[in-house]
Each structure stands twice: as structure tokens, then as C-alpha cells.
């Protein structure tokens, strides 16, 4: 790592790259921020455990992610210190201002705000999030807040098994209530649970992410608890009920006064059939049902996709009429987490196996998943994102979308001249512009990630940040990469008012 490359050199490189990119990228070839609607917002993101540090300070208690990391399952790394944003938030907000960010997506650590998962608030945690939100707003940066990102308080996991129990619904709703009450005068965009599909598959089928539950023969890690056959379905079911319960409460108690919006996010690939055979084309349809329809169809129609119910049978829980009505229409917007395309192939043999799990029920192989554990760079294929935005438009009712994560993975310490990240961002933002011109209802784009941070699967080995954080430096100094400079130049091109007005969507019932 050469963090001291002169800024002159960077400026020179940036110019070269900007000159050359136009001809290399797909999507809108030459564009500026002014080609986007005036109220389309651009930001960058992080989440609590990945950047805050201060894991054992000021009353915070461990989450299931702390437990996972301390068991050595995140490449041996932990978030005990991470980027120390807990202490450095003012400087980080200044860095956001310098970059020209219009919005910042972060998450609240439930176990920092409510150390036992339920009960009294931790005043120091409350103070921290109040400070962060105020610092953002006084600098003209719009906060987008996630409530749960793989970090359930360990106390609730220990008490009743966390998301596998229905008890979680009430505790999550009460936690959301506390956040709406304390911060909702200033926060207008809420994401209840981040990517429940990845949390359920990774955490309860494969055991690869917190809370590391799985059962043989399915786990990729040795789990001590779990049931891969049933729990992934149960967990998404409880998440949908907890989400919709929090939204119902928001609409009744806070919406008329606070005028905010509450959504949920979902992870997706761009889907590519491995071959043009009918089997693989049908496998794509099934994989989309299982990954995306699983979360979005209940929100749209009040029930799971038929293909899932057929294959999972009684293992996928049924909604009662009352629950179905509560879930349907319970998202004001969808947060989209998108990185790459994935080849899908048919796998009917999996249905003949005696023991089944989510993967076998899907009867399709998703080839990209095997590469999630590497620091390999993603292909620059913005058409994958365009395809996803098109299917959200055509299949899922064209909901308002915030692209909450999108970015390029590299090894952490390669170089500040992250040319492939610049190319990736330029191409994908261009793809979003093309999708908008074709009728997508996308409202904002958040580059993942603002800083190089603790990644879920491989700790500090891979990185997505616009800023490099020098972990060998006790001050954890941040250094802009070429991508930060590119993004900044793009953002600062905005000609209309720099004051970002909140976006209004038509309200769902
Ligand atoms: C980057 O990190 C890897 C593994 O930690 C190490 O082998 C490599 O030498 C480092 N590269 C640089 C440029 O520091
Ligand atoms: C699981 O544990 C067994 C016995 O300790 C060990 O041999 C095996 O490598 C472990 N598997 C994984 C995926 O860690
Ligand atoms: C998982 O749950 C199902 C349904 O309750 C049960 O039949 C199966 O034996 C369980 N599997 C494990 C590994 O506990
Ligand atoms: C995905 O399929 C394309 C062709 O359809 C092929 O070029 C590519 O190598 C495949 N990728 C993987 C990981 O199999
Ligand atoms: C644009 O939208 C139309 C109508 O939904 C669709 O047929 C077409 O494939 C879309 N184009 C792209 C590139 O997604």
C-alpha cells in the first residue's frame, strides 16, 4: 500500500481514466449528475459493526456478529475497533462533505441502543446516534438508517433463539418504536432489516454468517445448532412479520407527524442462464422466485411465490389472513443490494435427495456463490443491474427503489489507484441512468462502501471503500482512492440546488 501517492498523480490519472472510460463502458456512455432527476440522491454506505468500533464501550453489549467474529469466523478479524467511527464520526462527516455525498446510509447497533435487546435505552448509545444524525444534517447530508444488519443483540439470541422464535416480532417492533420516537423527527428513510434473504440463507442454511446455524449435510461451517431444512424459511417469515409490524406502528403512530418512509432491502444477482436450454431458463425463473420473490411477493401480494410453496411444502410457514393483510403493501420502498451477475443452471437431482434445504428446494445452482469468499473483482457488467431494475419494474410492481449497496471488490491493500472501482461505478451508475430512462422507479444510489471496513465474510482482506483506512496507523488515517475523487467530481457537477429535498412517494396504505 502506498498511501502517499501524490494528489497530483491522482488528478492526472483521474483525467486519463475519465477520458478513456467513455468508450469502454456500457450503459449511458457520457453522462453527468445533471442527467439524473433533480431529486435523485447519491450517497455511500456503511453499517454499525463494520465501522463503529468501540464495541465494548459506553454500555454496548455483544451482538451475534461480535460472537461470530470472535469465534474467528470472519477471517480472524473483529469489529472491536473497525474504523473507530464511533469516535471519529465528526471527521468522517467532514470527509463526506469533501466528497460531496448527499446522503449517508448507516445502521444503528441495536445492542448499543438497547443493551439487553429490550428494556431501557442506553443513554450513551442514544447520544451517539443523535450526534451522528445532527452532524450529518447540519452538513446537508440526508441520513438513511438501517435497524438490523446481521447484528441481533446476543442477549436475545441466547434467550429465545433470536429470529427463529416468534418472540422476536414484538422485541423488534419495540426497538423500531424507540428509533422512530427518538430519531424520526430527523430521519425520514428507514430500512428495517437489511437483506433478509442473505441473512436467512447464510445464517441458517449454510451457517456461513451470524448466527451460524445449520445442520448436516448443509453447513459450510461446523454449526452447533440449527436446522437448515426449516429455519431459513422460518427466519424470513419472522422478519416479514417483524418488518410489517414495525411499519404498521410507524403508520399509526408517527407517519402523519414525521412524514417518513419505511422499507426493507433485498439482495439480488443479475441472473444469467448457464446455457440457453429451457431447463436453465426455467431455473433462472425459480432462482429469482426463491431469492427475490421470497421477500417481494409477500410485500406485493401477501403470499410467497407458488414455486416456493410447491417445493418447500409445509416447511415454508403460511401467513394467516390477518398477517397476509399486514405484510401486503408494508414497504414504502425497496432497498436493493446488487453487486454482480450469476450463472444459473438447472439441478433437478437436488429434489430427489432425501434431506432438503433452501438450495435443494430451489433445484438450481447459483454459480457465483462459490466465489463470495474471495477477494476477486467483479465483472463490470452493468446490464446485470439494468436487468434487475427491469424485472423490479415488470414483475414486482415498479416500487420506489434505493440502490443501497453497489460497488467493486478488490483486495484491501492493492493501491489507492483503484481503477477497476472507478470503471465499475461509472458503468453501473450509467446503467442506472439507462434504467431510469426506461421507466425504472429508482430514487437514489449509494456506493458501497464509504470506507474500507470490516467485511462480513473475510474481515479486512477484501475492500469496497472509496477511502482506504490504514489499519497499521494508530490514528486509522483515511486516504482517498481514485474512486473517491472520481465520485466526488461526479457529485460536485450538480448544477441545481445542493440542498437535497426529501423525496416524496405516493403513500401505501
Ligand atoms: C497485501 O496483503 C497480503 C495478505 O495480507 C500480502 O500478502 C501482500 O503482500 C500485501 N500487499 C501489499 C502491497 O502490501
Ligand atoms: C468441522 O469439524 C471437523 C472436526 O473438528 C473438522 O475436521 C472439519 O474440518 C470442520 N469443518 C469445517 C468446514 O470447518
Ligand atoms: C428439522 O426440522 C424438521 C421439522 O421439524 C425435522 O423433521 C428434522 O428432523 C429437523 N432436522 C434436524 C437436523 O434437526
Ligand atoms: C457464465 O456463463 C457465461 C456464458 O453464458 C460464461 O462466459 C461464463 O464463463 C460463465 N461463468 C461461470 C462462473 O461459469
Ligand atoms: C425497456 O422497457 C421495455 C418495457 O418494459 C422492455 O421491453 C425493454 O426490454 C426494456 N429495455 C431494457 C434495456 O431493459
Coordinates of C-alpha atoms and ligand atoms in Angstrom, one line a residue:
X1 CA 0.0 0.0 0.0
X2 CA 1.4 3.4 -1.0
X3 CA -0.9 5.8 0.8
X4 CA 1.2 8.8 -0.1
X5 CA 0.9 8.8 -3.8
X6 CA 0.8 12.5 -4.6
X7 CA -2.6 14.0 -5.3
X8 CA -1.1 15.5 -8.5
X9 CA -0.5 12.0 -9.7
X10 CA -4.1 11.0 -8.8
X11 CA -5.5 14.0 -10.6
X12 CA -3.5 13.1 -13.7
X13 CA -4.6 9.5 -13.6
X14 CA -8.2 10.6 -13.0
X15 CA -8.1 12.7 -16.1
X16 CA -6.7 9.9 -18.1
X17 CA -9.3 7.5 -16.9
X18 CA -12.2 9.8 -17.4
X19 CA -11.0 10.4 -21.0
X20 CA -10.7 6.7 -21.6
X21 CA -13.8 5.4 -19.8
X22 CA -16.4 6.9 -22.1
X23 CA -15.6 4.4 -24.8
X24 CA -15.1 1.4 -22.5
X25 CA -18.2 1.3 -20.5
X26 CA -21.6 0.0 -21.3
X27 CA -24.7 2.0 -20.2
X28 CA -25.0 5.7 -20.7
X29 CA -21.6 6.5 -22.1
X30 CA -21.3 10.1 -21.4
X31 CA -23.4 11.5 -18.6
X32 CA -23.3 13.9 -15.7
X33 CA -25.2 14.1 -12.5
X34 CA -27.5 16.6 -14.2
X35 CA -28.8 13.9 -16.4
X36 CA -30.5 12.4 -13.3
X37 CA -33.8 13.7 -12.0
X38 CA -33.2 16.7 -9.6
X39 CA -34.4 14.8 -6.6
X40 CA -32.4 11.6 -7.3
X41 CA -29.9 11.3 -4.4
X42 CA -26.4 9.9 -4.4
X43 CA -24.7 8.7 -1.3
X44 CA -22.5 6.0 0.2
X45 CA -22.9 3.5 3.0
X46 CA -21.7 1.5 5.9
X47 CA -23.2 -0.3 8.8
X48 CA -22.6 -0.2 12.6
X49 CA -20.5 -3.2 13.3
X50 CA -18.4 -2.7 10.2
X51 CA -17.2 0.8 11.1
X52 CA -18.1 1.9 14.6
X53 CA -15.6 0.0 16.8
X54 CA -16.0 0.9 20.5
X55 CA -17.6 -2.5 20.7
X56 CA -17.2 -2.8 24.4
X57 CA -17.6 0.9 25.3
X58 CA -20.3 3.1 26.8
X59 CA -22.6 0.2 27.6
X60 CA -22.8 -1.6 24.3
X61 CA -23.2 -5.4 24.6
X62 CA -22.2 -8.0 22.0
X63 CA -24.4 -8.8 19.0
X64 CA -24.4 -12.2 17.2
X65 CA -21.9 -10.7 14.8
X66 CA -19.4 -9.9 17.7
X67 CA -19.8 -13.6 18.7
X68 CA -19.2 -14.8 15.1
X69 CA -16.2 -12.6 14.6
X70 CA -14.7 -13.5 18.0
X71 CA -15.0 -17.2 17.1
X72 CA -12.6 -16.5 14.3
X73 CA -15.2 -16.9 11.6
X74 CA -14.7 -13.5 9.8
X75 CA -11.2 -14.2 8.5
X76 CA -10.0 -13.9 12.1
X77 CA -10.9 -10.2 12.2
X78 CA -13.3 -8.5 14.6
X79 CA -15.1 -5.1 14.7
X80 CA -13.8 -4.3 18.1
X81 CA -12.1 -1.2 16.7
X82 CA -13.0 -1.4 13.0
X83 CA -12.8 2.2 11.6
X84 CA -13.5 3.7 15.0
X85 CA -16.2 5.8 13.5
X86 CA -17.8 5.9 17.0
X87 CA -15.0 8.4 18.0
X88 CA -14.2 9.8 14.5
X89 CA -17.7 10.5 13.2
X90 CA -17.2 14.2 13.0
X91 CA -14.1 13.8 10.8
X92 CA -15.9 11.2 8.8
X93 CA -18.8 13.6 8.2
X94 CA -16.3 16.2 7.0
X95 CA -14.9 13.7 4.6
X96 CA -18.4 13.1 3.3
X97 CA -18.8 16.8 2.8
X98 CA -15.5 17.0 1.0
X99 CA -16.6 14.1 -1.2
X100 CA -19.9 15.8 -1.9
X101 CA -22.1 13.0 -0.6
X102 CA -25.8 13.9 -0.5
X103 CA -26.8 11.0 1.8
X104 CA -25.2 8.6 4.2
X105 CA -26.6 5.1 4.8
X106 CA -25.6 3.7 8.2
X107 CA -27.1 1.3 10.7
X108 CA -28.0 1.5 14.4
X109 CA -26.4 -1.1 16.6
X110 CA -29.4 -2.5 18.5
X111 CA -27.2 -3.7 21.4
X112 CA -25.7 -0.2 21.7
X113 CA -29.1 1.5 21.9
X114 CA -30.8 -1.2 24.0
X115 CA -28.1 -3.4 25.5
X116 CA -30.4 -6.2 26.6
X117 CA -32.4 -6.2 23.4
X118 CA -35.4 -4.9 25.2
X119 CA -36.0 -2.5 28.1
X120 CA -34.3 0.8 28.9
X121 CA -32.3 2.7 26.4
X122 CA -28.6 3.2 26.9
X123 CA -28.2 7.0 27.1
X124 CA -24.7 7.0 25.7
X125 CA -25.8 5.0 22.7
X126 CA -28.7 7.3 22.2
X127 CA -26.4 10.3 22.4
X128 CA -24.1 8.8 19.8
X129 CA -26.8 8.3 17.2
X130 CA -28.3 11.8 18.0
X131 CA -24.8 13.3 17.5
X132 CA -24.2 11.4 14.2
X133 CA -27.6 12.4 12.8
X134 CA -27.2 16.0 13.8
X135 CA -23.7 16.2 12.4
X136 CA -25.0 14.8 9.1
X137 CA -28.0 17.1 8.9
X138 CA -26.1 20.2 9.8
X139 CA -23.8 19.4 6.9
X140 CA -26.7 18.9 4.5
X141 CA -26.3 15.1 4.3
X142 CA -29.5 13.0 4.4
X143 CA -29.4 10.1 6.8
X144 CA -30.8 6.7 5.7
X145 CA -31.0 4.4 8.7
X146 CA -31.0 0.6 8.8
X147 CA -32.2 -1.1 12.0
X148 CA -30.8 -4.6 11.7
X149 CA -27.8 -5.8 9.8
X150 CA -26.7 -9.2 10.9
X151 CA -26.3 -7.8 14.4
X152 CA -29.1 -9.0 16.7
X153 CA -28.3 -8.5 20.4
X154 CA -26.7 -11.7 21.6
X155 CA -28.9 -11.5 24.7
X156 CA -32.0 -12.2 22.5
X157 CA -30.2 -15.0 20.6
X158 CA -29.4 -16.6 24.0
X159 CA -32.8 -16.0 25.5
X160 CA -35.1 -17.5 22.8
X161 CA -33.0 -18.2 19.7
X162 CA -33.5 -14.8 18.1
X163 CA -35.1 -14.8 14.7
X164 CA -36.2 -18.4 14.8
X165 CA -38.7 -17.5 17.5
X166 CA -41.9 -15.5 17.1
X167 CA -40.9 -13.6 20.3
X168 CA -38.6 -11.5 18.0
X169 CA -41.6 -9.8 16.4
X170 CA -42.6 -7.8 19.4
X171 CA -39.0 -7.1 20.5
X172 CA -38.1 -5.8 17.0
X173 CA -41.2 -3.7 16.9
X174 CA -40.4 -2.1 20.2
X175 CA -36.8 -1.4 19.2
X176 CA -38.1 0.2 16.0
X177 CA -40.6 2.2 18.0
X178 CA -37.7 3.5 20.1
X179 CA -35.8 4.5 17.0
X180 CA -38.8 6.2 15.4
X181 CA -39.6 8.1 18.6
X182 CA -36.0 9.2 19.3
X183 CA -34.7 9.9 15.8
X184 CA -37.8 10.1 13.5
X185 CA -38.0 13.9 13.8
X186 CA -34.8 14.0 11.7
X187 CA -34.6 10.6 9.9
X188 CA -37.0 10.2 7.0
X189 CA -35.8 6.9 5.4
X190 CA -35.8 3.7 7.4
X191 CA -34.7 0.3 6.3
X192 CA -36.0 -2.2 8.8
X193 CA -33.9 -5.3 8.1
X194 CA -31.0 -5.5 5.6
X195 CA -31.1 -8.3 3.0
X196 CA -33.2 -10.8 5.0
X197 CA -32.6 -13.4 2.1
X198 CA -28.9 -13.4 2.6
X199 CA -29.2 -13.4 6.4
X200 CA -31.5 -16.4 6.3
X201 CA -29.6 -18.5 3.7
X202 CA -26.1 -17.5 5.1
X203 CA -27.0 -17.6 8.8
X204 CA -29.5 -20.5 8.9
X205 CA -28.9 -22.8 5.9
X206 CA -25.1 -22.6 5.3
X207 CA -24.1 -21.3 8.7
X208 CA -21.6 -19.0 7.0
X209 CA -22.7 -15.7 8.6
X210 CA -24.0 -14.9 12.1
X211 CA -25.7 -16.5 13.9
X212 CA -24.0 -19.5 12.2
X213 CA -26.8 -22.0 12.5
X214 CA -27.1 -25.0 10.1
X215 CA -27.4 -28.8 10.2
X216 CA -25.6 -31.6 8.3
X217 CA -25.1 -32.1 5.4
X218 CA -25.7 -28.4 4.5
X219 CA -23.4 -26.2 6.6
X220 CA -20.2 -24.8 5.2
X221 CA -19.0 -24.3 8.7
X222 CA -19.4 -26.5 11.8
X223 CA -22.6 -25.4 13.5
X224 CA -23.6 -26.4 17.0
X225 CA -27.2 -25.6 16.5
X226 CA -29.8 -25.1 13.8
X227 CA -31.9 -26.8 11.1
X228 CA -31.1 -26.0 7.5
X229 CA -34.2 -27.7 6.4
X230 CA -36.7 -25.4 8.1
X231 CA -35.0 -22.4 9.7
X232 CA -34.3 -20.3 6.6
X233 CA -38.0 -20.2 5.8
X234 CA -38.9 -19.6 9.4
X235 CA -36.5 -16.7 9.7
X236 CA -37.7 -14.8 6.6
X237 CA -41.2 -15.3 7.8
X238 CA -40.5 -13.8 11.2
X239 CA -38.6 -10.9 9.5
X240 CA -41.5 -10.1 7.3
X241 CA -43.9 -10.2 10.3
X242 CA -41.5 -8.0 12.4
X243 CA -40.9 -5.6 9.5
X244 CA -44.6 -5.2 8.8
X245 CA -45.4 -4.9 12.4
X246 CA -42.9 -2.0 12.7
X247 CA -44.3 -0.4 9.6
X248 CA -47.9 -0.7 10.9
X249 CA -46.8 1.0 14.1
X250 CA -45.0 3.8 12.2
X251 CA -48.0 4.5 10.0
X252 CA -50.4 4.7 13.0
X253 CA -48.2 6.5 15.5
X254 CA -45.6 8.6 13.6
X255 CA -46.2 9.0 9.9
X256 CA -48.6 11.9 9.9
X257 CA -46.2 13.9 12.1
X258 CA -42.8 12.7 10.8
X259 CA -43.6 12.2 7.1
X260 CA -41.0 9.5 6.7
X261 CA -40.8 6.2 4.7
X262 CA -40.0 2.7 5.9
X263 CA -38.7 0.0 3.6
X264 CA -36.9 -3.3 3.6
X265 CA -33.9 -4.3 1.4
X266 CA -33.2 -7.4 -0.6
X267 CA -30.0 -8.9 -2.1
X268 CA -30.1 -9.9 -5.7
X269 CA -27.8 -11.0 -8.6
X270 CA -28.3 -10.3 -12.2
X271 CA -29.4 -13.8 -13.4
X272 CA -27.9 -15.4 -16.4
X273 CA -28.9 -18.9 -17.6
X274 CA -25.7 -21.1 -17.9
X275 CA -27.0 -22.4 -21.3
X276 CA -29.9 -21.5 -23.5
X277 CA -31.7 -24.7 -22.7
X278 CA -35.3 -24.5 -21.5
X279 CA -34.2 -26.1 -18.2
X280 CA -31.7 -23.4 -17.4
X281 CA -34.1 -20.7 -18.4
X282 CA -36.7 -22.1 -16.1
X283 CA -34.0 -22.4 -13.4
X284 CA -33.5 -18.7 -13.6
X285 CA -37.1 -18.0 -13.0
X286 CA -37.1 -20.3 -10.0
X287 CA -33.9 -18.8 -8.6
X288 CA -35.5 -15.4 -8.9
X289 CA -38.6 -16.6 -7.0
X290 CA -36.5 -18.1 -4.3
X291 CA -34.2 -15.2 -3.8
X292 CA -36.2 -12.1 -4.6
X293 CA -39.8 -13.2 -4.8
X294 CA -39.4 -14.7 -1.4
X295 CA -39.3 -11.2 0.1
X296 CA -41.0 -9.1 -2.5
X297 CA -44.1 -11.2 -3.4
X298 CA -45.4 -11.2 0.2
X299 CA -45.0 -7.4 0.2
X300 CA -46.8 -7.2 -3.1
X301 CA -49.4 -9.9 -2.9
X302 CA -49.4 -11.1 0.7
X303 CA -48.0 -14.5 0.0
X304 CA -44.9 -16.4 -1.1
X305 CA -44.2 -17.4 -4.7
X306 CA -46.1 -20.5 -5.8
X307 CA -42.9 -22.2 -6.9
X308 CA -41.6 -22.0 -3.3
X309 CA -44.7 -23.3 -1.7
X310 CA -44.8 -26.3 -4.0
X311 CA -41.2 -27.2 -3.3
X312 CA -40.8 -26.4 0.4
X313 CA -44.3 -27.7 1.3
X314 CA -45.2 -27.4 4.9
X315 CA -41.6 -26.2 5.7
X316 CA -42.5 -22.7 4.5
X317 CA -44.8 -21.1 7.0
X318 CA -48.2 -20.0 5.9
X319 CA -49.5 -16.5 6.6
X320 CA -52.8 -16.2 8.4
X321 CA -55.3 -13.8 6.7
X322 CA -54.5 -11.1 9.2
X323 CA -50.8 -11.5 8.7
X324 CA -51.1 -11.6 4.9
X325 CA -53.0 -8.3 5.0
X326 CA -50.4 -6.7 7.3
X327 CA -47.5 -7.8 5.2
X328 CA -49.1 -6.8 1.9
X329 CA -48.2 -3.2 1.0
X330 CA -46.0 -2.8 4.0
X331 CA -42.9 -1.4 2.3
X332 CA -42.8 2.3 1.1
X333 CA -39.7 1.5 -0.9
X334 CA -37.3 -1.4 -1.6
X335 CA -33.6 -1.2 -0.8
X336 CA -31.6 -3.0 -3.5
X337 CA -28.3 -4.7 -2.8
X338 CA -26.6 -5.5 -6.0
X339 CA -23.0 -6.4 -7.0
X340 CA -22.8 -8.9 -9.8
X341 CA -24.3 -11.3 -12.3
X342 CA -24.6 -15.0 -11.6
X343 CA -24.9 -18.0 -13.9
X344 CA -27.8 -20.3 -13.0
X345 CA -28.2 -23.9 -14.0
X346 CA -30.9 -26.4 -13.5
X347 CA -30.4 -29.0 -10.8
X348 CA -33.5 -31.3 -10.6
X349 CA -31.5 -34.0 -8.9
X350 CA -31.5 -32.0 -5.8
X351 CA -35.2 -32.6 -5.5
X352 CA -34.6 -36.4 -5.3
X353 CA -32.4 -36.0 -2.3
X354 CA -33.9 -37.2 1.0
X355 CA -32.8 -34.2 3.0
X356 CA -33.7 -30.9 1.6
X357 CA -32.8 -27.3 2.3
X358 CA -33.4 -24.0 0.6
X359 CA -30.8 -24.7 -2.0
X360 CA -32.1 -28.1 -2.9
X361 CA -35.7 -26.9 -2.9
X362 CA -34.7 -24.3 -5.5
X363 CA -33.4 -27.0 -7.7
X364 CA -30.9 -24.6 -9.3
X365 CA -27.2 -24.0 -8.9
X366 CA -26.1 -20.4 -8.4
X367 CA -22.5 -20.4 -9.6
X368 CA -21.4 -17.1 -8.2
X369 CA -22.0 -18.1 -4.6
X370 CA -18.8 -20.2 -4.6
X371 CA -16.9 -17.0 -5.3
X372 CA -18.3 -14.9 -2.5
X373 CA -15.5 -15.9 -0.2
X374 CA -12.7 -14.5 -2.3
X375 CA -11.4 -11.0 -2.9
X376 CA -11.8 -11.5 -6.7
X377 CA -13.0 -8.4 -8.5
X378 CA -16.5 -8.4 -10.0
X379 CA -17.0 -8.4 -13.7
X380 CA -18.0 -5.0 -15.0
X381 CA -21.4 -5.9 -16.4
X382 CA -23.9 -3.1 -15.7
X383 CA -26.5 -4.8 -17.8
X384 CA -27.0 -7.2 -14.8
X385 CA -28.2 -4.2 -12.7
X386 CA -30.3 -2.9 -15.6
X387 CA -31.9 -6.4 -15.9
X388 CA -32.7 -6.4 -12.1
X389 CA -34.2 -2.9 -12.3
X390 CA -36.2 -4.0 -15.3
X391 CA -37.6 -7.1 -13.5
X392 CA -38.5 -5.0 -10.5
X393 CA -40.4 -2.8 -12.9
X394 CA -42.2 -5.6 -14.7
X395 CA -42.5 -8.3 -12.1
X396 CA -42.7 -6.6 -8.8
X397 CA -44.9 -3.5 -9.4
X398 CA -42.1 -0.9 -10.1
X399 CA -41.7 0.1 -6.4
X400 CA -39.6 3.1 -5.5
X401 CA -36.0 1.8 -5.1
X402 CA -32.9 3.0 -3.3
X403 CA -29.9 1.1 -4.6
X404 CA -28.4 0.7 -1.1
X405 CA -25.3 -1.2 -2.0
X406 CA -23.3 -1.4 -5.2
X407 CA -19.6 -1.4 -5.6
X408 CA -16.4 -3.1 -6.6
X409 CA -14.5 -5.6 -4.5
X410 CA -10.7 -5.6 -4.6
X411 CA -8.0 -6.9 -2.2
X412 CA -7.8 -4.3 0.5
X413 CA -4.2 -3.2 0.2
X414 CA -3.6 -3.1 -3.6
X415 CA -3.3 0.6 -4.3
X416 CA -5.0 3.9 -4.0
X417 CA -5.3 3.9 -7.8
X418 CA -8.4 1.7 -7.8
X419 CA -9.1 2.0 -11.5
X420 CA -11.4 -1.1 -11.6
X421 CA -13.6 0.5 -8.9
X422 CA -13.8 3.7 -10.9
X423 CA -14.8 1.8 -14.0
X424 CA -17.3 -0.3 -12.0
X425 CA -19.0 2.8 -10.5
X426 CA -19.1 4.7 -13.8
X427 CA -20.5 1.8 -15.6
X428 CA -23.2 0.9 -13.0
X429 CA -24.3 4.5 -12.4
X430 CA -24.6 4.7 -16.2
X431 CA -26.7 1.5 -16.1
X432 CA -29.0 3.1 -13.5
X433 CA -29.5 6.1 -15.8
X434 CA -30.4 3.9 -18.7
X435 CA -32.9 2.0 -16.5
X436 CA -34.4 5.3 -15.3
X437 CA -34.8 6.4 -18.9
X438 CA -36.6 3.1 -19.5
X439 CA -39.1 3.7 -16.7
X440 CA -37.4 2.4 -13.5
X441 CA -38.6 4.0 -10.3
X442 CA -35.2 4.2 -8.7
X443 CA -34.8 7.2 -6.4
X444 CA -31.2 7.0 -5.2
X445 CA -27.8 5.3 -5.4
X446 CA -25.5 4.5 -2.5
X447 CA -22.0 3.3 -3.3
X448 CA -20.8 0.5 -1.1
X449 CA -18.8 1.4 0.9
X450 CA -17.7 4.9 2.1
X451 CA -14.6 3.5 4.0
X452 CA -12.7 0.2 3.7
X453 CA -14.4 -1.6 6.6
X454 CA -14.9 -5.0 8.2
X455 CA -16.4 -7.2 5.6
X456 CA -18.8 -9.9 6.7
X457 CA -17.1 -12.9 5.1
X458 CA -13.5 -12.1 5.0
X459 CA -12.8 -9.4 7.5
X460 CA -10.2 -6.9 6.4
X461 CA -8.9 -8.9 3.4
X462 CA -11.2 -7.5 0.7
X463 CA -12.4 -4.0 0.4
X464 CA -15.0 -1.9 -1.3
X465 CA -14.2 1.5 0.1
X466 CA -13.9 4.9 -1.6
X467 CA -11.4 5.6 1.2
X468 CA -8.6 3.4 2.4
X469 CA -8.2 3.1 6.1
X470 CA -4.7 2.4 7.3
X471 CA -5.1 -0.2 9.9
X472 CA -1.4 -0.2 10.8
X473 CA -1.6 3.5 11.8
X474 CA -2.9 4.0 15.3
X475 CA -4.9 7.0 14.0
X476 CA -6.6 4.8 11.4
X477 CA -6.0 7.6 8.9
X478 CA -8.3 7.6 5.9
X479 CA -6.9 8.2 2.4
X480 CA -9.0 9.0 -0.7
X481 CA -8.7 6.4 -3.5
X482 CA -9.1 7.4 -7.1
X483 CA -12.7 6.2 -6.8
X484 CA -13.4 8.8 -4.1
X485 CA -12.0 11.5 -6.4
X486 CA -14.0 10.3 -9.4
X487 CA -17.2 10.1 -7.3
X488 CA -16.6 13.5 -5.9
X489 CA -16.1 15.1 -9.3
X490 CA -19.3 13.4 -10.5
X491 CA -21.3 14.6 -7.4
X492 CA -19.9 18.1 -7.5
X493 CA -21.1 18.5 -11.1
X494 CA -24.7 19.1 -9.8
X495 CA -25.9 22.4 -11.1
X496 CA -29.2 22.6 -9.2
X497 CA -29.5 23.4 -5.5
X498 CA -27.2 21.4 -3.4
X499 CA -29.9 21.2 -0.7
X500 CA -31.4 17.7 -1.1
X501 CA -35.1 17.8 -0.5
X502 CA -36.7 14.7 0.8
X503 CA -38.3 12.6 -1.9
X504 CA -42.0 12.0 -1.5
X505 CA -43.5 8.8 -2.8
X506 CA -47.2 8.2 -3.0
X507 CA -48.1 6.6 0.4
X508 CA -49.0 3.0 0.6
X509 CA -51.9 2.1 2.9
Ligands
LIG1 C1 -1.5 -7.3 0.9 O1 -1.9 -8.3 1.8 C2 -1.5 -9.5 1.5 C3 -2.1 -10.5 2.5 O2 -2.3 -9.9 3.7 C4 0.1 -9.6 1.5 O3 0.5 -10.9 1.2 C5 0.6 -8.6 0.4 O4 2.0 -8.6 0.5 C6 0.0 -7.3 0.7 N1 0.3 -6.4 -0.4 C7 0.8 -5.2 -0.2 C8 1.0 -4.4 -1.5 O5 1.0 -4.7 0.9
LIG2 C1 -15.7 -29.4 11.2 O1 -15.1 -30.0 12.3 C2 -14.3 -31.2 12.0 C3 -13.9 -31.9 13.3 O2 -13.4 -30.9 14.2 C4 -13.2 -30.8 11.1 O3 -12.5 -32.0 10.7 C5 -13.7 -30.1 9.8 O4 -12.7 -29.6 9.0 C6 -14.6 -28.9 10.2 N1 -15.2 -28.4 9.0 C7 -15.3 -27.1 8.7 C8 -16.0 -26.7 7.5 O5 -14.8 -26.3 9.4
LIG3 C1 -35.5 -30.1 11.2 O1 -36.9 -29.9 11.4 C2 -37.7 -30.9 10.8 C3 -39.2 -30.5 11.0 O2 -39.4 -30.2 12.4 C4 -37.4 -32.3 11.3 O3 -38.2 -33.2 10.7 C5 -35.9 -32.6 11.1 O4 -35.6 -33.8 11.7 C6 -35.1 -31.5 11.7 N1 -33.7 -31.7 11.3 C7 -32.7 -31.6 12.2 C8 -31.3 -31.8 11.7 O5 -32.9 -31.3 13.4
LIG4 C1 -21.3 -17.8 -17.2 O1 -21.7 -18.1 -18.4 C2 -21.1 -17.4 -19.5 C3 -21.7 -17.7 -20.8 O2 -23.1 -17.8 -20.7 C4 -19.6 -17.8 -19.5 O3 -18.9 -17.0 -20.4 C5 -19.0 -17.6 -18.1 O4 -17.7 -18.1 -18.1 C6 -19.8 -18.3 -17.1 N1 -19.3 -18.1 -15.7 C7 -19.1 -19.0 -14.8 C8 -18.6 -18.6 -13.5 O5 -19.4 -20.2 -15.0
LIG5 C1 -37.3 -1.2 -21.5 O1 -38.6 -1.4 -21.1 C2 -39.4 -2.2 -22.0 C3 -40.8 -2.3 -21.4 O2 -40.7 -2.8 -20.1 C4 -38.8 -3.6 -22.2 O3 -39.5 -4.3 -23.1 C5 -37.3 -3.4 -22.6 O4 -36.7 -4.7 -22.6 C6 -36.6 -2.5 -21.6 N1 -35.2 -2.3 -22.1 C7 -34.2 -2.7 -21.3 C8 -32.8 -2.4 -21.9 O5 -34.3 -3.1 -20.2

